[in-house]
Short mmCIF file of C-alpha atoms in Angstrom, two decimals:
data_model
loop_
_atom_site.label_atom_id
_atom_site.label_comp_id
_atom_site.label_asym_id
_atom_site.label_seq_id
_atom_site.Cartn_x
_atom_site.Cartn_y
_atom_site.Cartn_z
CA UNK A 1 48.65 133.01 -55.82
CA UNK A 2 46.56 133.19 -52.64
CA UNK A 3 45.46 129.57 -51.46
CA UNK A 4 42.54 129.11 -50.14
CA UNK A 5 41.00 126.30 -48.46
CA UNK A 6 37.03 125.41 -49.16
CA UNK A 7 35.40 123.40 -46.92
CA UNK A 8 31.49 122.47 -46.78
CA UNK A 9 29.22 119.18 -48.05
CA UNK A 10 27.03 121.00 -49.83
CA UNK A 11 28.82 120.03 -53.40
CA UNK A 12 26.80 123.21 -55.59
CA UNK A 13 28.05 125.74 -52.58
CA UNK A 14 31.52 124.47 -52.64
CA UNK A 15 31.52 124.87 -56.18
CA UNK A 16 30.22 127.92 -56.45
CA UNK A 17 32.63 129.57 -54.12
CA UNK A 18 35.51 127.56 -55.98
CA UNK A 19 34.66 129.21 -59.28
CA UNK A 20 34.54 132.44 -57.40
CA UNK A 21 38.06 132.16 -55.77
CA UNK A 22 38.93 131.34 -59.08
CA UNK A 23 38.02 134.41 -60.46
CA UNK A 24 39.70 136.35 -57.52
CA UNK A 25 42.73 134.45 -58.55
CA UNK A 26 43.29 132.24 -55.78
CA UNK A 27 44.07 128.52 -55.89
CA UNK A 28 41.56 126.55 -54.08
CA UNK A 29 42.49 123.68 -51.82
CA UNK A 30 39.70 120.72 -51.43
CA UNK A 31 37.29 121.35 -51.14
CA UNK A 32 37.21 119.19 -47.93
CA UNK A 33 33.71 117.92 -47.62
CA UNK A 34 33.79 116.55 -43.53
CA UNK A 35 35.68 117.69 -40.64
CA UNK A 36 38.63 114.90 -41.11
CA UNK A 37 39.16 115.66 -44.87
CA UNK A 38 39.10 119.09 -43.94
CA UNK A 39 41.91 118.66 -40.83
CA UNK A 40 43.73 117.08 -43.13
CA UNK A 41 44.17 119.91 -45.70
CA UNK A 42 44.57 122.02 -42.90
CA UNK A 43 47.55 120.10 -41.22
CA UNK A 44 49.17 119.30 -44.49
CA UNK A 45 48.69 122.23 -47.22
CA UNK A 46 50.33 125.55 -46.99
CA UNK A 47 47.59 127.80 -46.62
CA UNK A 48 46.52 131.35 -46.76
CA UNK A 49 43.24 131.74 -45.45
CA UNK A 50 39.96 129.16 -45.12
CA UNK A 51 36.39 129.38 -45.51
CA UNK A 52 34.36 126.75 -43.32
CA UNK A 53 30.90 125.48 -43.42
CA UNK A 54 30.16 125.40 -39.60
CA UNK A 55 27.53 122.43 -40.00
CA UNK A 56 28.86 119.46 -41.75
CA UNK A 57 27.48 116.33 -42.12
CA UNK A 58 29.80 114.36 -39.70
CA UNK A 59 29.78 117.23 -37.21
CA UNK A 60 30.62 121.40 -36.41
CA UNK A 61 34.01 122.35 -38.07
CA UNK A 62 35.42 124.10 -34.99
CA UNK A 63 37.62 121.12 -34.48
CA UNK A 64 39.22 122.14 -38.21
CA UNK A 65 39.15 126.04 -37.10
CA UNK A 66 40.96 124.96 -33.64
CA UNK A 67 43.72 123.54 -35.92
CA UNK A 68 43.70 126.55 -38.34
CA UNK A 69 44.06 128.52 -35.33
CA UNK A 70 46.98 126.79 -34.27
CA UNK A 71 49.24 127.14 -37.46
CA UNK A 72 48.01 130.78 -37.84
CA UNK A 73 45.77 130.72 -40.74
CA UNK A 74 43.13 132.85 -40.96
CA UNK A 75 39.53 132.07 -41.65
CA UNK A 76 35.95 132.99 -42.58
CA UNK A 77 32.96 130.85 -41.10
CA UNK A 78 30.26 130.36 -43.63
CA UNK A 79 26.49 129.88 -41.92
CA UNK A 80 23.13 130.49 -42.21
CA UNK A 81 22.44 130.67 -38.78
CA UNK A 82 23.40 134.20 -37.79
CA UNK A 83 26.66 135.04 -36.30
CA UNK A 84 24.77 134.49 -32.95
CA UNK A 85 25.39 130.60 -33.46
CA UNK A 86 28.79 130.91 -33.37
CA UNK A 87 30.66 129.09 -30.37
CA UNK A 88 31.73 131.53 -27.45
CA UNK A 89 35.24 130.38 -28.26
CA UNK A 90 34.91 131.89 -32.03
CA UNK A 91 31.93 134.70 -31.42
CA UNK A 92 34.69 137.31 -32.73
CA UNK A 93 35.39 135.11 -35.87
CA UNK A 94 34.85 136.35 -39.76
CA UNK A 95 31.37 134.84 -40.53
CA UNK A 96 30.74 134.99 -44.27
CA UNK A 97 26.49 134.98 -44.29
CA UNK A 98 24.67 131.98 -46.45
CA UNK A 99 22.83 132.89 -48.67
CA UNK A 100 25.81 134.87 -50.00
CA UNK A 101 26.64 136.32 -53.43
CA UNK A 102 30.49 137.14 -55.31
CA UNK A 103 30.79 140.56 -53.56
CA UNK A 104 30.76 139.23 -49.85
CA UNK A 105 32.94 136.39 -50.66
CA UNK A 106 35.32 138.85 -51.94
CA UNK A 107 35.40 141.07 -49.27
CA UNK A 108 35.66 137.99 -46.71
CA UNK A 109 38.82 136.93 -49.26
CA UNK A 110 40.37 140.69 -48.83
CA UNK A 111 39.96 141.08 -44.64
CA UNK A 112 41.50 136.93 -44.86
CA UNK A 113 44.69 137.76 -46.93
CA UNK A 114 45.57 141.17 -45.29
CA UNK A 115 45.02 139.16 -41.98
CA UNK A 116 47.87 136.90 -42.82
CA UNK A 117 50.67 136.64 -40.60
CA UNK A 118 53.83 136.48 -42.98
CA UNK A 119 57.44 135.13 -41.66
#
C-alpha cells in the first residue's frame, strides 16, 4: 500500500484529501500540519510520494520539499496561487490546483507513484 504523506493546516482540506487517498488505497502519513511536523514525517517515515500545502501557517513548505528532494520522494505542491508562485528552484514541480476535486488528486497520486525511484 502506497504511503502518502499529507501536509497542510487547513484541518477540512487535509481531511478531505485523507479520505480520498483512502479511497485510492493508500495509507496516509500525518497529516503534518507546519513545516517541522511535516520534516519530521519526511525524515523519519518511509514514504512514497507527498502532497504539500505551499503556505502554512509557520511558513512556505519548500524547506519540507528540499528534504523530500533529498531522500528521493516524489511530490505534488497543493496551491491556490497558480503554478506561477512557485519558487524558481521548484517552477517544474507537480502542482495539484486548490480548489481541487477527487479526479485531480488522483491523477497527481498516479504521475507521484510511477515517479518513484525503486531500489
Amino acid at each position: 500500500m502506497p504511503r502518502i504523506l499529507v501536509v497542510d493546516d487547513e484541518p477540512l482540506i487535509s481531511m478531505m484529501v485523507e479520505d480520498w487517498l483512502t479511497e485510492l488505497g493508500c495509507e496516509v502519513v500525518g497529516p503534518a500540519r507546519s513545516v517541522a511536523d511535516g520534516i519530521e514525517f519526511a525524515t523519519a517515515a518511509a514514504l512514497d510520494g507527498a502532497i504539500l500545502d505551499i503556505c502554512l501557517g509557520d511558513g512556505d513548505s519548500y524547506p519540507l520539499a528540499r528534504a523530500l528532494l533529498s531522500r528521493g520522494i516524489p511530490f505534488a505542491f497543493a496551491t491556490g496561487q497558480g503554478d506561477g508562485s512557485l519558487d524558481a528552484d521548484f517552477e517544474n514541480q507537480l502542482v495539484l490546483m486548490k480548489p481541487f476535486d477527487f479526479a485531480s488528486v488522483q491523477d497527481v497520486v498516479g504521475k507521484l507513484l510511477a515517479s518513484r525511484v525503486t531500489p
